[in-house]
Structure formats: structure tokens, C-alpha cells
Tab-separated table of C-alpha atoms in Angstrom:
chain	number	residue	atom	x	y	z
A	6	GLN	CA	-6.491	-9.890	14.680
A	7	ALA	CA	-6.268	-9.446	11.231
A	8	GLN	CA	-2.765	-10.231	9.610
A	9	LEU	CA	-1.259	-8.462	6.568
A	10	VAL	CA	1.817	-9.706	4.739
A	11	GLU	CA	3.680	-7.543	2.041
A	12	SER	CA	5.714	-9.359	-0.716
A	13	GLY	CA	7.419	-8.556	-3.554
A	14	GLY	CA	10.159	-6.245	-2.262
A	15	GLY	CA	13.492	-6.276	-3.356
A	16	LEU	CA	16.763	-4.615	-5.055
A	17	VAL	CA	16.079	-3.254	-8.520
A	18	GLN	CA	17.982	-1.181	-10.733
A	19	ALA	CA	16.570	3.048	-11.098
A	20	GLY	CA	14.286	3.124	-14.140
A	21	GLY	CA	13.165	-0.868	-13.063
A	22	SER	CA	9.723	-2.115	-11.872
A	23	LEU	CA	8.586	-4.446	-8.877
A	24	ARG	CA	4.949	-5.442	-8.091
A	25	LEU	CA	4.169	-5.494	-4.449
A	26	SER	CA	1.070	-7.927	-3.240
A	27	CYS	CA	-0.514	-7.322	0.430
A	28	THR	CA	-2.577	-10.815	1.451
A	29	ALA	CA	-4.878	-10.408	4.292
A	30	SER	CA	-5.508	-13.512	6.719
A	31	GLU	CA	-9.308	-12.239	6.807
A	32	ARG	CA	-12.102	-12.756	4.240
A	33	THR	CA	-13.615	-9.365	5.425
A	34	PHE	CA	-10.719	-7.758	3.520
A	35	SER	CA	-13.132	-6.806	0.466
A	36	ASN	CA	-15.116	-4.497	3.362
A	37	TYR	CA	-12.260	-2.192	3.529
A	38	ALA	CA	-10.287	0.582	1.775
A	39	MET	CA	-6.463	0.116	1.691
A	40	GLY	CA	-3.517	2.003	1.451
A	41	TRP	CA	0.403	1.349	0.548
A	42	PHE	CA	2.688	3.614	2.869
A	43	ARG	CA	6.135	3.448	2.867
A	44	GLN	CA	9.170	4.902	4.970
A	45	ALA	CA	12.756	6.094	4.243
A	46	PRO	CA	15.655	5.772	7.238
A	47	GLY	CA	15.268	9.342	9.225
A	48	LYS	CA	11.794	10.093	7.574
A	49	GLU	CA	8.193	9.718	8.778
A	50	ARG	CA	6.010	7.063	7.155
A	51	GLU	CA	4.122	8.442	4.057
A	52	PHE	CA	1.189	7.695	1.800
A	53	VAL	CA	1.846	6.370	-1.370
A	54	ALA	CA	-1.443	5.068	-2.691
A	55	GLY	CA	-4.845	4.358	-1.581
A	56	ILE	CA	-7.996	2.318	-3.016
A	57	SER	CA	-11.633	2.264	-1.642
A	58	TRP	CA	-13.234	-1.053	-0.365
A	59	SER	CA	-14.737	-1.918	-3.827
A	60	GLY	CA	-11.783	-0.734	-6.294
A	61	GLY	CA	-13.809	2.004	-7.588
A	62	SER	CA	-11.953	4.684	-6.438
A	63	THR	CA	-7.744	5.188	-6.464
A	64	GLY	CA	-5.534	7.957	-5.154
A	65	TYR	CA	-1.804	8.576	-5.286
A	66	ALA	CA	1.041	11.144	-3.730
A	67	ASP	CA	2.126	13.415	-5.890
A	68	SER	CA	5.779	11.778	-6.403
A	69	VAL	CA	4.420	8.822	-7.694
A	70	LYS	CA	1.628	9.356	-9.867
A	71	GLY	CA	1.782	8.154	-13.302
A	72	ARG	CA	4.599	5.779	-12.166
A	73	PHE	CA	2.764	3.657	-9.842
A	74	THR	CA	-0.699	1.919	-9.939
A	75	ILE	CA	-2.884	0.741	-7.058
A	76	SER	CA	-5.414	-2.504	-7.350
A	77	ARG	CA	-7.285	-5.013	-6.026
A	78	ASP	CA	-8.532	-8.477	-6.062
A	79	ASN	CA	-10.996	-9.208	-3.484
A	80	ALA	CA	-11.629	-12.547	-4.309
A	81	LYS	CA	-7.652	-13.544	-3.354
A	82	ASN	CA	-8.048	-11.100	-0.491
A	83	THR	CA	-4.707	-9.226	-1.926
A	84	ALA	CA	-3.937	-5.963	-2.961
A	85	TYR	CA	-1.128	-4.761	-5.280
A	86	LEU	CA	1.242	-1.955	-5.795
A	87	GLN	CA	2.468	-2.016	-9.342
A	88	MET	CA	5.635	0.351	-9.516
A	89	SER	CA	7.381	1.389	-12.578
A	90	SER	CA	10.167	3.968	-13.359
A	91	LEU	CA	11.682	3.306	-10.283
A	92	LYS	CA	13.707	6.333	-8.760
A	93	PRO	CA	16.473	5.949	-5.576
A	94	GLU	CA	14.281	8.011	-3.751
A	95	ASP	CA	11.578	5.109	-3.912
A	96	THR	CA	13.580	3.378	-1.696
A	97	ALA	CA	12.321	2.500	1.556
A	98	VAL	CA	10.216	-0.224	3.334
A	99	TYR	CA	6.490	-0.047	2.168
A	100	TYR	CA	3.894	-0.994	4.135
A	101	CYS	CA	0.014	-1.956	3.550
A	102	ALA	CA	-2.710	-1.016	5.918
A	103	THR	CA	-6.406	-1.368	5.936
A	104	ARG	CA	-9.136	1.054	7.491
A	105	ARG	CA	-10.994	-1.571	9.576
A	106	ARG	CA	-13.037	0.709	11.504
A	107	VAL	CA	-14.864	1.891	8.843
A	108	LEU	CA	-16.993	-0.447	6.894
A	109	PHE	CA	-16.864	0.308	2.634
A	110	SER	CA	-14.980	3.450	3.067
A	111	ASN	CA	-13.129	5.235	0.624
A	112	TRP	CA	-9.055	5.522	1.021
A	113	ALA	CA	-7.366	8.406	2.663
A	114	PRO	CA	-4.101	10.059	2.822
A	115	SER	CA	-3.607	10.094	6.352
A	116	ARG	CA	-1.791	6.839	8.416
A	117	TYR	CA	-3.580	7.465	11.408
A	118	ASP	CA	-7.184	6.432	9.115
A	119	TYR	CA	-5.719	3.085	8.835
A	120	ASP	CA	-6.022	0.876	11.991
A	121	SER	CA	-4.094	-2.769	10.534
A	122	TRP	CA	-0.591	-2.934	9.146
A	123	GLY	CA	1.465	-5.225	8.033
A	124	GLN	CA	5.251	-5.619	8.536
A	125	GLY	CA	6.723	-4.128	5.578
A	126	THR	CA	8.926	-5.275	2.969
A	127	GLN	CA	12.012	-3.320	1.522
A	128	VAL	CA	12.480	-2.166	-1.907
A	129	THR	CA	15.647	-0.749	-2.675
A	130	VAL	CA	16.604	1.363	-5.951
A	131	SER	CA	19.917	1.615	-7.017
A	132	SER	CA	21.411	4.493	-9.204
């Protein structure tokens, strides 16, 4: 079973920045689209950003567009989420996920399109 490990979360003041990383244990990471999701207490897990297997296509939730940037380095089996101008409402556990069932695919906004998940990393934005 492929393993995804998120890192880079923490506590930051509103207006600050953080960069999350998601490192995969498998070399075939480069074959899969991946996404970042988040889940706040009492809320459903929601799409944040996605990136195609090649990195050529990206997509964002409206709530983070213009503030977050998703990228990937397939040589390092790692994807990133650069978060800037953070707001208290960005506070959540952030998860990365891959679409392992479909090779060489584009990103998708639904969590049900992803089948391999990391354990999550907490991001807390103070006001």
C-alpha cells in the first residue's frame, strides 16, 4: 500500500504563509494526479487544490484561489501546497491524496475520486 506523508503544518498568524509537503513512498507517484483537501472540526472534507500527473494542469477551490499554489516535483515523489495570506477560516487538518485507480489523469475536485490518503497535518491560523 502506497504511503503519503504530509508535513509543514503549524500555527501561523493571519496574513502569514506556510508550505505543506506531501511525500509518497512509491516511485510511481509521478503517474497519478493528486489533490489537497482539508477538514475543519464539524465540517466535511473539502477540496482545496489539485494537480495533474504531469503538473501541467492545476485547479483550486474558489476560497483559496489566488492565495494557494499547488506544485509537484516528481523526481522527489513530492507535492507541495504553498499557502499565503492565510485566514483564520483556513484552519483545518490538511490531507493530500492521489488518484491511483486512474493512471496519467487530471485532477478532480471530488474526494471520492481519490483513493490513497495521508494522515493529515494541522494548520491553525490565529487572528
